[in-house]
Coordinates of C-alpha atoms and ligand atoms in Angstrom, one line a residue:
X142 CA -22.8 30.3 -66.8
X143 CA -24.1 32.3 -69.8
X144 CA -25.0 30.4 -73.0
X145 CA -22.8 32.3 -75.7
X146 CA -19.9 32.8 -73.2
X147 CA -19.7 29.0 -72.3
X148 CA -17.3 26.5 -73.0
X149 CA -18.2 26.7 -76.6
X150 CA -16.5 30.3 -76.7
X151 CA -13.4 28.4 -75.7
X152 CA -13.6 26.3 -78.7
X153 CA -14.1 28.4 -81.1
X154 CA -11.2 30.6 -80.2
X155 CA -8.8 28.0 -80.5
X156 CA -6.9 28.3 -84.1
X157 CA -7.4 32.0 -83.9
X158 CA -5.8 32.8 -80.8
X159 CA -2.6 31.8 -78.8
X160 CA -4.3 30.5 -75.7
X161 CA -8.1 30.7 -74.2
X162 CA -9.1 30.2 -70.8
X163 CA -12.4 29.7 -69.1
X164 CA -12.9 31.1 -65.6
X165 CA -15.1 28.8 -63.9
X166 CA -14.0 29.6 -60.5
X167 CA -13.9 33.4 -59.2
X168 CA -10.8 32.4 -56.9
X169 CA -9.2 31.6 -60.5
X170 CA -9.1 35.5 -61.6
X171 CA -5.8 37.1 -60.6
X172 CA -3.9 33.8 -61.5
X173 CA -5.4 33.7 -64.8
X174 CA -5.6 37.4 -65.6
X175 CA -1.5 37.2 -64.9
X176 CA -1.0 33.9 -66.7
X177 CA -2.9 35.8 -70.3
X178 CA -0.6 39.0 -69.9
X179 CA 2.3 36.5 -69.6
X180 CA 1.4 34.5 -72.4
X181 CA 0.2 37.3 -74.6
X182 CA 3.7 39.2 -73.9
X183 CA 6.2 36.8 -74.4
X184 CA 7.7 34.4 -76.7
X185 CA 6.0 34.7 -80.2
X186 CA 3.0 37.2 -78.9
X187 CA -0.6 36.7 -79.6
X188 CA -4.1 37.3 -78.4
X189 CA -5.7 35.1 -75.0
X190 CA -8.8 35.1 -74.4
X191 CA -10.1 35.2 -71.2
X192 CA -13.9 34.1 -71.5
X193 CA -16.0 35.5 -68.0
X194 CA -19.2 34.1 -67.4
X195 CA -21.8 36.3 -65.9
X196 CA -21.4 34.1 -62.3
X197 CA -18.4 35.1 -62.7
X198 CA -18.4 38.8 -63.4
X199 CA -20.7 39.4 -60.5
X200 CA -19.0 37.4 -58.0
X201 CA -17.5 39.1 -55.0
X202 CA -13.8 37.6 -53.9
X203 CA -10.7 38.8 -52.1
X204 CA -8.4 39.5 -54.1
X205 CA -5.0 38.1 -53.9
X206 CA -2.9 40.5 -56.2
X207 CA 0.0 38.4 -56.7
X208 CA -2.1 35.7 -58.7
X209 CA 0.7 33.8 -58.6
X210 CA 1.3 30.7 -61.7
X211 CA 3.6 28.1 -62.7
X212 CA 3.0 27.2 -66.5
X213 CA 4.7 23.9 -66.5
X214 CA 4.3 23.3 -70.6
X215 CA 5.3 27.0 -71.8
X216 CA 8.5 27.6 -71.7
X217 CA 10.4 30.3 -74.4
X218 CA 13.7 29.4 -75.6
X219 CA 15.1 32.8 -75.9
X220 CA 19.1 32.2 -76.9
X221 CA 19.6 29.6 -79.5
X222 CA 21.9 26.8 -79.8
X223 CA 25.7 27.6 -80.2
X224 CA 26.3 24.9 -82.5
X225 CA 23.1 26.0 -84.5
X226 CA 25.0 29.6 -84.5
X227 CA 28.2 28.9 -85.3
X228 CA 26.6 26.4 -88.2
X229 CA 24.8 29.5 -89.7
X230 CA 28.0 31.8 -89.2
X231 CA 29.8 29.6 -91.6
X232 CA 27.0 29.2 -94.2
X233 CA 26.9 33.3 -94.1
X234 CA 30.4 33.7 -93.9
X235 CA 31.3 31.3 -97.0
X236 CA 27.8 32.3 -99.0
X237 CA 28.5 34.2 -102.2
X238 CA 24.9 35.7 -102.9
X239 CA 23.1 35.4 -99.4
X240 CA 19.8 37.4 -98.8
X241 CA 18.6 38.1 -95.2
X242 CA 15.0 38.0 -95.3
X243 CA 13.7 39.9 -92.2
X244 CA 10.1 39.3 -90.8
X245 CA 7.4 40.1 -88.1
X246 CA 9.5 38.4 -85.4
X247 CA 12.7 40.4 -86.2
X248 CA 10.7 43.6 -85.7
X249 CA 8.7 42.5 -82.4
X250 CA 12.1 41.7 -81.1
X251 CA 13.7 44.8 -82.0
X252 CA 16.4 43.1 -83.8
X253 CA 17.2 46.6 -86.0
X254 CA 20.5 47.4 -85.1
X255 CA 21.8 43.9 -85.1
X256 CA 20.4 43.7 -88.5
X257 CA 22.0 46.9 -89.5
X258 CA 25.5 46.1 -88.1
X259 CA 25.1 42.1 -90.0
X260 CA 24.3 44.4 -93.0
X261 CA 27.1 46.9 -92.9
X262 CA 29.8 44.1 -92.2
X263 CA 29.1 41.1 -94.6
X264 CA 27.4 43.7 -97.0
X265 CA 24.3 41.2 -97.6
X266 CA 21.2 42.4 -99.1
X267 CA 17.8 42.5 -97.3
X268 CA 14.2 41.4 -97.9
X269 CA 11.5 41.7 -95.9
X270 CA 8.2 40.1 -95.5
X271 CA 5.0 42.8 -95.9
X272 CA 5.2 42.6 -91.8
X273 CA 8.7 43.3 -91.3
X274 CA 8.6 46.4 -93.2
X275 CA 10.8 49.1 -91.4
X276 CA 13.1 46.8 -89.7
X277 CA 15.4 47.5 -91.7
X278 CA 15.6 50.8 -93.4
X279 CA 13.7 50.9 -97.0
X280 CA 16.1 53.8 -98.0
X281 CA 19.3 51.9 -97.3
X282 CA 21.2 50.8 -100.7
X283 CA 21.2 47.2 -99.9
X284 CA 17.2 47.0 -99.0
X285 CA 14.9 45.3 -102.1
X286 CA 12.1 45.7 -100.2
X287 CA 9.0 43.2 -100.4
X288 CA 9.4 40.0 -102.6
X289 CA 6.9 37.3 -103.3
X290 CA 2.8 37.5 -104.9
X291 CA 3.4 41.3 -105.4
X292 CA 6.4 41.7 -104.0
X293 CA 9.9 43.8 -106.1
X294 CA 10.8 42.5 -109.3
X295 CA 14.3 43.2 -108.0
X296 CA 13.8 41.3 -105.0
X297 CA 12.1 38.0 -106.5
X298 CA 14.7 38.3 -109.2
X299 CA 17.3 38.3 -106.3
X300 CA 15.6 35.5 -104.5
X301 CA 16.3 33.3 -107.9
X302 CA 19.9 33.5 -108.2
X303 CA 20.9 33.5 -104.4
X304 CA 22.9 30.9 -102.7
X305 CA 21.5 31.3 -98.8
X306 CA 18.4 33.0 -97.6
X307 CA 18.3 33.6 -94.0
X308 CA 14.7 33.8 -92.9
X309 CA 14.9 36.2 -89.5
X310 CA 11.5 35.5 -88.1
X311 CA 9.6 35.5 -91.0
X312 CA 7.6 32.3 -91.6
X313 CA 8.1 31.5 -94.9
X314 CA 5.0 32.8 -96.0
X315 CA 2.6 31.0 -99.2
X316 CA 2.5 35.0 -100.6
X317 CA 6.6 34.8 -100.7
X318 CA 7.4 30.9 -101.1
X319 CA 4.3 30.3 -103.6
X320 CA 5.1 27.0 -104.1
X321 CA 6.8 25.9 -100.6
X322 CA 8.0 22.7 -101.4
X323 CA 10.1 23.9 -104.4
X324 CA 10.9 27.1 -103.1
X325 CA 14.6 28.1 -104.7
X326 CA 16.1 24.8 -104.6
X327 CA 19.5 26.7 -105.5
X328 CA 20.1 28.4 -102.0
X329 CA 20.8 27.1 -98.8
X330 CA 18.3 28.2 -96.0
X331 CA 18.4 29.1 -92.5
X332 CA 15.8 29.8 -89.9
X333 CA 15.9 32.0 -86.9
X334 CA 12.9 31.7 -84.9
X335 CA 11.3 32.3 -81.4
X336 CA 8.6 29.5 -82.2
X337 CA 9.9 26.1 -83.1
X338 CA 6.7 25.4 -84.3
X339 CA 7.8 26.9 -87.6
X340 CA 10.7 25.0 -88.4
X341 CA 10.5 23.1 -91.3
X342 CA 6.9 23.7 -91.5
X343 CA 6.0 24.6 -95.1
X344 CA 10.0 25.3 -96.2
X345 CA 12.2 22.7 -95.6
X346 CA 15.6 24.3 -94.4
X347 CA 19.2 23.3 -93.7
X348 CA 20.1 25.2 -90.4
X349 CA 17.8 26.2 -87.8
X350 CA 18.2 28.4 -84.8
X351 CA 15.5 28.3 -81.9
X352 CA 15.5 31.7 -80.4
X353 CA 14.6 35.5 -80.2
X354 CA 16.1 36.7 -83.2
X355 CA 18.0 40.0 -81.2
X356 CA 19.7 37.9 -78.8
X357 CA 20.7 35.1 -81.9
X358 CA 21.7 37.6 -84.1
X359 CA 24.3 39.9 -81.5
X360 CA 25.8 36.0 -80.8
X361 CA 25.6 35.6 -84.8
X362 CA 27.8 38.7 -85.5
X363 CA 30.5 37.3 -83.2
X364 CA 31.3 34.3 -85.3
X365 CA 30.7 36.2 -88.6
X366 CA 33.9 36.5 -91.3
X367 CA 33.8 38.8 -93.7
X368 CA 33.3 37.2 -96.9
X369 CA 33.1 38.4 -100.7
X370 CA 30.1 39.3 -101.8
X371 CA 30.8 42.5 -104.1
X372 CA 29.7 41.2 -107.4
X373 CA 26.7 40.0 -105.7
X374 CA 26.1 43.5 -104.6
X375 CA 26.7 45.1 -108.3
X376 CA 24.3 43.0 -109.1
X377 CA 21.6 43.8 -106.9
X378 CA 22.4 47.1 -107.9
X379 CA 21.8 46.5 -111.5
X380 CA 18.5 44.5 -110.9
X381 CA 17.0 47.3 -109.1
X382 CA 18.2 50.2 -111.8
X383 CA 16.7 47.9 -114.1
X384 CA 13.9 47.0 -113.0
X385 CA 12.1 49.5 -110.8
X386 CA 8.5 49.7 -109.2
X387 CA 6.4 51.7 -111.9
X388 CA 3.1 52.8 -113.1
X389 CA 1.5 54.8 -115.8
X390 CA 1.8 58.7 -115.1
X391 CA -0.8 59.9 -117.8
X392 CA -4.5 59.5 -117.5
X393 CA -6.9 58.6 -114.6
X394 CA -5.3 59.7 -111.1
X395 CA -3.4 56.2 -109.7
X396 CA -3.4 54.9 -106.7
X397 CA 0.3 54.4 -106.8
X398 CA 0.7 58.0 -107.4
X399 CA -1.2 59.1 -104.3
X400 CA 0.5 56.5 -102.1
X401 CA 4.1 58.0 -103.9
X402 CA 3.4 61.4 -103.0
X403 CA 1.6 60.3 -99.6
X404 CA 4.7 58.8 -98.7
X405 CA 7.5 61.6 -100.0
X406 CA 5.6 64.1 -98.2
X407 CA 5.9 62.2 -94.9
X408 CA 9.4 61.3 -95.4
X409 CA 9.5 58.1 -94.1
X410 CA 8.2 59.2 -90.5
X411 CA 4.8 58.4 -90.8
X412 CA 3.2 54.9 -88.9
X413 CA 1.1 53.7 -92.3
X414 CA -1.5 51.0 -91.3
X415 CA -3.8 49.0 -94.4
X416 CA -6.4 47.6 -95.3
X417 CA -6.6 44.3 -97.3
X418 CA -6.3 44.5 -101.5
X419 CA -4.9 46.4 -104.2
X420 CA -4.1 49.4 -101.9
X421 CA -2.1 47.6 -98.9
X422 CA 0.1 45.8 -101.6
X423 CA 0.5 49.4 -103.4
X424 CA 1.6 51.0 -99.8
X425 CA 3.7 48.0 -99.4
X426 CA 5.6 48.9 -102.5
X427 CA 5.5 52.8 -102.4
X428 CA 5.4 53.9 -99.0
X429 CA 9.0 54.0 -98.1
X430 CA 9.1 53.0 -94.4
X431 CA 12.1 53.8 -92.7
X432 CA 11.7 52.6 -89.0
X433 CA 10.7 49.7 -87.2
X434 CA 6.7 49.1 -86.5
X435 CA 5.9 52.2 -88.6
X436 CA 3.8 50.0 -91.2
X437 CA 0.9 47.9 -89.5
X438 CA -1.1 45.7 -91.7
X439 CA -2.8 42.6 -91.5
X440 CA -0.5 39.6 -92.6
X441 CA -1.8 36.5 -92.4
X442 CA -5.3 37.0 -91.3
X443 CA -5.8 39.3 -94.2
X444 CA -8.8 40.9 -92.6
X445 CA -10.2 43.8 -94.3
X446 CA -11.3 47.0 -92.1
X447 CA -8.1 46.2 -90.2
X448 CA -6.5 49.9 -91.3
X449 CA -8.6 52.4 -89.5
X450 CA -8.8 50.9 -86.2
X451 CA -4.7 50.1 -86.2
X452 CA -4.7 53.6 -86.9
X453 CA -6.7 54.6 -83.8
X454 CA -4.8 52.5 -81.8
X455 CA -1.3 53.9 -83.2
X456 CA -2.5 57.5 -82.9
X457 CA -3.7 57.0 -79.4
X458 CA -0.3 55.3 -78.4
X459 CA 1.9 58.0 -80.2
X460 CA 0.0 61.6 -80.5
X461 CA 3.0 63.0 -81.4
X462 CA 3.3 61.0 -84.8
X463 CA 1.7 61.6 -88.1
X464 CA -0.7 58.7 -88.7
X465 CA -1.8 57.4 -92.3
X466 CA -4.4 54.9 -92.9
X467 CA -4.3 53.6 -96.5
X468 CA -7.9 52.2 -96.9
X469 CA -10.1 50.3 -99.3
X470 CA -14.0 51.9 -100.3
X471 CA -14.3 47.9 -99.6
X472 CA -12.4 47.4 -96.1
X473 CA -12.9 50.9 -94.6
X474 CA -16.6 50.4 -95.4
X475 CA -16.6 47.5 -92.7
X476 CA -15.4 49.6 -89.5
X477 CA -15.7 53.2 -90.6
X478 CA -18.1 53.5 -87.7
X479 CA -15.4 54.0 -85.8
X480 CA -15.0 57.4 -87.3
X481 CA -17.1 59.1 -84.0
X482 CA -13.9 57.7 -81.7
X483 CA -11.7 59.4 -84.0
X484 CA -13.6 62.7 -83.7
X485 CA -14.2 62.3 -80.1
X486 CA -11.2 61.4 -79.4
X487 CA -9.7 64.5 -81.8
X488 CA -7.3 61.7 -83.3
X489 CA -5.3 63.5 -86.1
X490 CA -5.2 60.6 -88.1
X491 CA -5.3 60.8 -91.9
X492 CA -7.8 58.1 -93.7
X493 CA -6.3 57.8 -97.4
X494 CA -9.4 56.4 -99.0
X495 CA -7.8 55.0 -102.3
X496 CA -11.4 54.5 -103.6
X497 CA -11.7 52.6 -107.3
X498 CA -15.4 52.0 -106.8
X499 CA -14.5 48.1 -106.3
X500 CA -13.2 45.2 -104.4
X501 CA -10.4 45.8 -106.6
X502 CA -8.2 42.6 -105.5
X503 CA -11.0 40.6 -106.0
X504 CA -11.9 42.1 -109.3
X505 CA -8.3 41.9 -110.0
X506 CA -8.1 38.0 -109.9
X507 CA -11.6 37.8 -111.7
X508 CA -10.0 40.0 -114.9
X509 CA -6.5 37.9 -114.7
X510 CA -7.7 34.3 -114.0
X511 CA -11.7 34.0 -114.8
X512 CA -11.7 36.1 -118.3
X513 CA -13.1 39.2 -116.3
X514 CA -16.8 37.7 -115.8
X515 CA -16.9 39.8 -112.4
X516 CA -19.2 38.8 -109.9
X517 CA -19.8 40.7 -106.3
X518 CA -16.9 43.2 -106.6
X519 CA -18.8 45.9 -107.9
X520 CA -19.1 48.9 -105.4
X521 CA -21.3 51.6 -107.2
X522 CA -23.0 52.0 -104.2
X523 CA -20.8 53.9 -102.2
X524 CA -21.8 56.5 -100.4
X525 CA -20.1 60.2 -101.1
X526 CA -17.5 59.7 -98.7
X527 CA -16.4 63.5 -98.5
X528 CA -20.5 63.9 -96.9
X529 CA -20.3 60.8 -94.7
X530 CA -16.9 62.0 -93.0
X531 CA -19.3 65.7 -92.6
X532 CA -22.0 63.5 -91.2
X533 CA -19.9 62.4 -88.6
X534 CA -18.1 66.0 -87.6
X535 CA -14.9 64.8 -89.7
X536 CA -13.2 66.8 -92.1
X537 CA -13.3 65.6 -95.8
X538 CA -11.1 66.3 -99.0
X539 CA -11.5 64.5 -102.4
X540 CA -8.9 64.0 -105.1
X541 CA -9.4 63.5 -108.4
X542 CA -6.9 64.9 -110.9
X543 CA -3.3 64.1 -110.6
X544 CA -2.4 67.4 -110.6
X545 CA -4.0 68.1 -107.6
X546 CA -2.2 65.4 -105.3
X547 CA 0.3 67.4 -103.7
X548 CA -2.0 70.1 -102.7
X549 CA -4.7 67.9 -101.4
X550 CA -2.6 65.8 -99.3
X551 CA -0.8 69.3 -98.6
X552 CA -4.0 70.2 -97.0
X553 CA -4.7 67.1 -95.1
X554 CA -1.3 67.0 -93.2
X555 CA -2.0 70.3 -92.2
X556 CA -5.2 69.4 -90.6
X557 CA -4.8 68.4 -87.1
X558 CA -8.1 69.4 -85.5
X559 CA -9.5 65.8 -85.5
X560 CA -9.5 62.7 -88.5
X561 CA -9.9 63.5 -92.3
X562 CA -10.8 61.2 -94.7
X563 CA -8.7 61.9 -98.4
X564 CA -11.6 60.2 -101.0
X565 CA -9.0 59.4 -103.3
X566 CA -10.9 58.8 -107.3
X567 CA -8.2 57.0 -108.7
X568 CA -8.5 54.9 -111.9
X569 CA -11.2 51.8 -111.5
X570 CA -8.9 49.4 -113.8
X571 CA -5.6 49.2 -112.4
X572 CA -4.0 45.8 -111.8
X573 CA -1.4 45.1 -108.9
X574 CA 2.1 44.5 -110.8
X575 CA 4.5 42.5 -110.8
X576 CA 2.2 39.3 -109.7
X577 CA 3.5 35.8 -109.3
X578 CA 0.3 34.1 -109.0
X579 CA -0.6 32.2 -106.5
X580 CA 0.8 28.6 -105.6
X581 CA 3.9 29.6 -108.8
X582 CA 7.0 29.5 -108.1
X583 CA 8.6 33.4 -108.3
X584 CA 10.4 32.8 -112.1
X585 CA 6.6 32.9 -113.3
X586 CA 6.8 36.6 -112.4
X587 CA 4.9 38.6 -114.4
X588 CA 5.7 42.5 -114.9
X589 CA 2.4 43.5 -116.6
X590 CA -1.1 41.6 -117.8
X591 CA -0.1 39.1 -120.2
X592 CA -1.6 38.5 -123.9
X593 CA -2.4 34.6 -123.7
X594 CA -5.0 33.6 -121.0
X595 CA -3.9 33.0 -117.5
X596 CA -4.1 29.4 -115.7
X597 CA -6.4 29.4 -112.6
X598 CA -4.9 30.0 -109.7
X599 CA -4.3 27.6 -106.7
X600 CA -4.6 29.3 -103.6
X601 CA -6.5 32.5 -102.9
X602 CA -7.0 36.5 -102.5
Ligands
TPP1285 C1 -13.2 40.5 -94.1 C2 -12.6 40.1 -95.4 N1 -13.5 39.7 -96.4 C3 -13.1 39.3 -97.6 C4 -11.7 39.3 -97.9 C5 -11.2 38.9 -99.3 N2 -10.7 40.0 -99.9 C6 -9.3 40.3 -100.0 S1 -9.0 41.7 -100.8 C7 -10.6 42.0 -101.0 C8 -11.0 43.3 -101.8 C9 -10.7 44.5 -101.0 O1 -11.4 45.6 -101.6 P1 -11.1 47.1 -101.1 O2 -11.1 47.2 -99.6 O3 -12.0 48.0 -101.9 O4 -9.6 47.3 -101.5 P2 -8.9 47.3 -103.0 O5 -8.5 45.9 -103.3 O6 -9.9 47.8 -104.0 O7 -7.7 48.2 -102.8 C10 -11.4 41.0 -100.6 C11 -12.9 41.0 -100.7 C12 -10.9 39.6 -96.8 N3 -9.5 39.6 -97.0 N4 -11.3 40.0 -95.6

């Protein structure tokens, strides 16, 4: 048994993954090979790790393909409750401001027309979580897009004055529900989701339904009366004519800008994937994603370098598609040597470098919360990206004026010969608005930097 690959591995992996196994007997191989695809594929997905020791590895066996398994402890509840249903169809039905908020587990279940057709028929705005993105189309008049930390003004406005939220596998999150335990006391809440673990976890709610969220909500719809929600609707209008996502125009080229044009150009057909920071929060708020699993980020985990690598693996899996990575200089910095793959691999994807010379969410917080003494965000260093992505056979284009934007990005969707990196110089200084800050509850939104000094926050980055 090798020393790093032992039974320590298995530890280690633990909270981070969905299951681990050990393989201490070769014999063990097909059962457990079939019992981590299982696992890995069903119920609320994740990553298994299957840890090999070199004894292992080098073993000879017969194989018996049909590694057959029982898991006697895993079992996926995939419709939910009838009673549970029926409960939620009355809440919806007899709701006045109700907001579906639609999450990672609606999209992995491919709950988008049953969304649509709940949508169309109660006329209930949408929400969704920074993973659910796409579910539900950001074009549609009833979509508010992302609330929470940085979410829509419109949409945490919303989230105030509603009566029922129905969460539609979305977690509940500490960037949307800030402070969980006095998360809009006002509205009713309900809680469709594949993983029971999630109930009631951080958000206490008053109707839950255990179950893949497609199947619950094509029951759902059944039970569903048509109720009044028209002045609910007028005002959701209002709240997003009134207060729309905006930056400044003159000056320093924006991120915001880029993202804007990035995304108008594309038409909503592009898969976008992020890094972590100022930049994915900006793509979540101006890249207008129309269809399901079009916009991969990393939630949660929050792990930086994440964009370039999703982007690989969503070019690979759909070479047809226009691909868009929306980077940091700070994440893209962390896996950009993954740039020979792309060229090797003549990957056409498009690296949107928004570069501000910093870790900008980082120096963000330190400006807002620590009276800007920055520490360790400072990226002078970086390398001239346009002559790294020549260094490694890639094509390179830099941006710097505003005026230039549509011409530049022009260029790099024309180029399909291989990856391009867009070095993006947009303004150093820009902050990430509106902001609840972290652990507040959503009315302590704040549209723009305020003039009296900020509390510290409680949670973090
Ligand atoms: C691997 C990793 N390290 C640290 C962090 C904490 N963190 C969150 S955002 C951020 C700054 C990201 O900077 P950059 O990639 O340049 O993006 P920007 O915020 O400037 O758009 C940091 C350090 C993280 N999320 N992941």
């Amino acid at each position: 048994m090798g020393y790093i690959s032992g039974g320590r591995c298995l530890r280690y992996s633990y909270p981070i993954v969905k299951h681990s196994f050990l393989v201490k007997d070769p014999k063990e191989l097909p059962s457990v090979i079939n019992q981590a695809f299982h696992i890995a594929n069903t119920g609320r997905p994740g990553p298994v790790i299957v840890d090999l020791p070199k004894d292992v590895t080098s073993a000879l066996i017969d194989v018996d393909t049909s590694g057959e398994f029982t898991l006697p402890g895993y079992s996926i509840r995939k419709e939910g409750s009838l009673e549970s249903i029926k409960e939620a169809a009355s809440m919806i039905s007899s709701a006045e401001k109700p907001i579906l908020m639609v999450g990672h587990g609606a999209v992995i279940s491919g709950a988008t027309q049953e969304i649509k057709a709940i949508v169309e028929k109660m006329q209930i705005p949408v929400i969704n979580t920074l993973l659910g993105k796409g579910c539900f189309p950001e074009s549609h008049d009833l979509n508010l897009g992302m609330p929470g930390m940085h979410g829509t003004a419109y949409a945490n406005m919303a989230l105030c004055d509603c009566d029922l939220i129905v969460s539609i596998g979305a977690r509940w999150d500490d960037r949307i529900a800030g402070s969980p335990s006095d998360f809009q006391p006002q509205a009713k809440k309900i809680h469709i989701d594949i993983d029971p673990v999630e109930i009631n976890k951080t958000v206490q709610v008053d109707c839950s339904i255990i179950g893949d969220a497609k199947s619950v909500l094509n029951s759902l719809y059944g039970f569903l009366e048509k109720g009044n929600t028209q002045r609910w609707v007028k005002q959701i209008r209002r709240l997003k004519r009134e207060y729309p996502l905006k930056y400044k125009k003159e000056g320093k080229l924006r991120a915001q800008h880029v993202i804007e044009e990035m995304s108008r150009l594309t038409e909503g057909n592009a898969i976008v994937t992020t890094d972590v920071g100022q930049h994915q929060m900006w793509a979540a708020q101006f890249f207008k994603t129309e269809h399901t699993r079009h916009f991969l980020s990393s939630g949660g985990a929050g792990t930086m370098g994440f964009g370039f690598p999703a982007a690989i693996g969503a070019q690979m899996a759909n070479p047809g598609k226009i691909v868009v990575a929306v980077v940091g200089d700070g994440g893209f910095q962390m896996t950009l040597p993954e740039l020979s793959t792309a060229v090797n691999e003549k990957l056409p994807i498009k690296i949107l470098l928004i570069n501000n010379n910093y870790l900008g969410m980082v120096r963000q917080w330190q400006h807002m919360f620590y009276d800007n003494r920055l520490s360790g965000v400072d990226l002078e260093g970086n390398p001239d990206f346009v002559k790294l992505a020549g260094a490694y056979g890639c094509k390179g284009f830099r941006v710097k004026r505003s005026a230039d934007v549509r011409k530049v990005l022009g260029a790099a969707l024309a180029y399909n010969d291989g990856p391009c990196i867009i070095d993006a110089e947009v303004e150093k200084y820009d902050n990430v608005f509106p902001m609840v800050p972290s652990g507040a509850s959503l009315d302590k939104m704040l549209l723009s930097m305020p003039r009296k000094k900020l509390e510290k926050p409680k949670g973090g980055t």
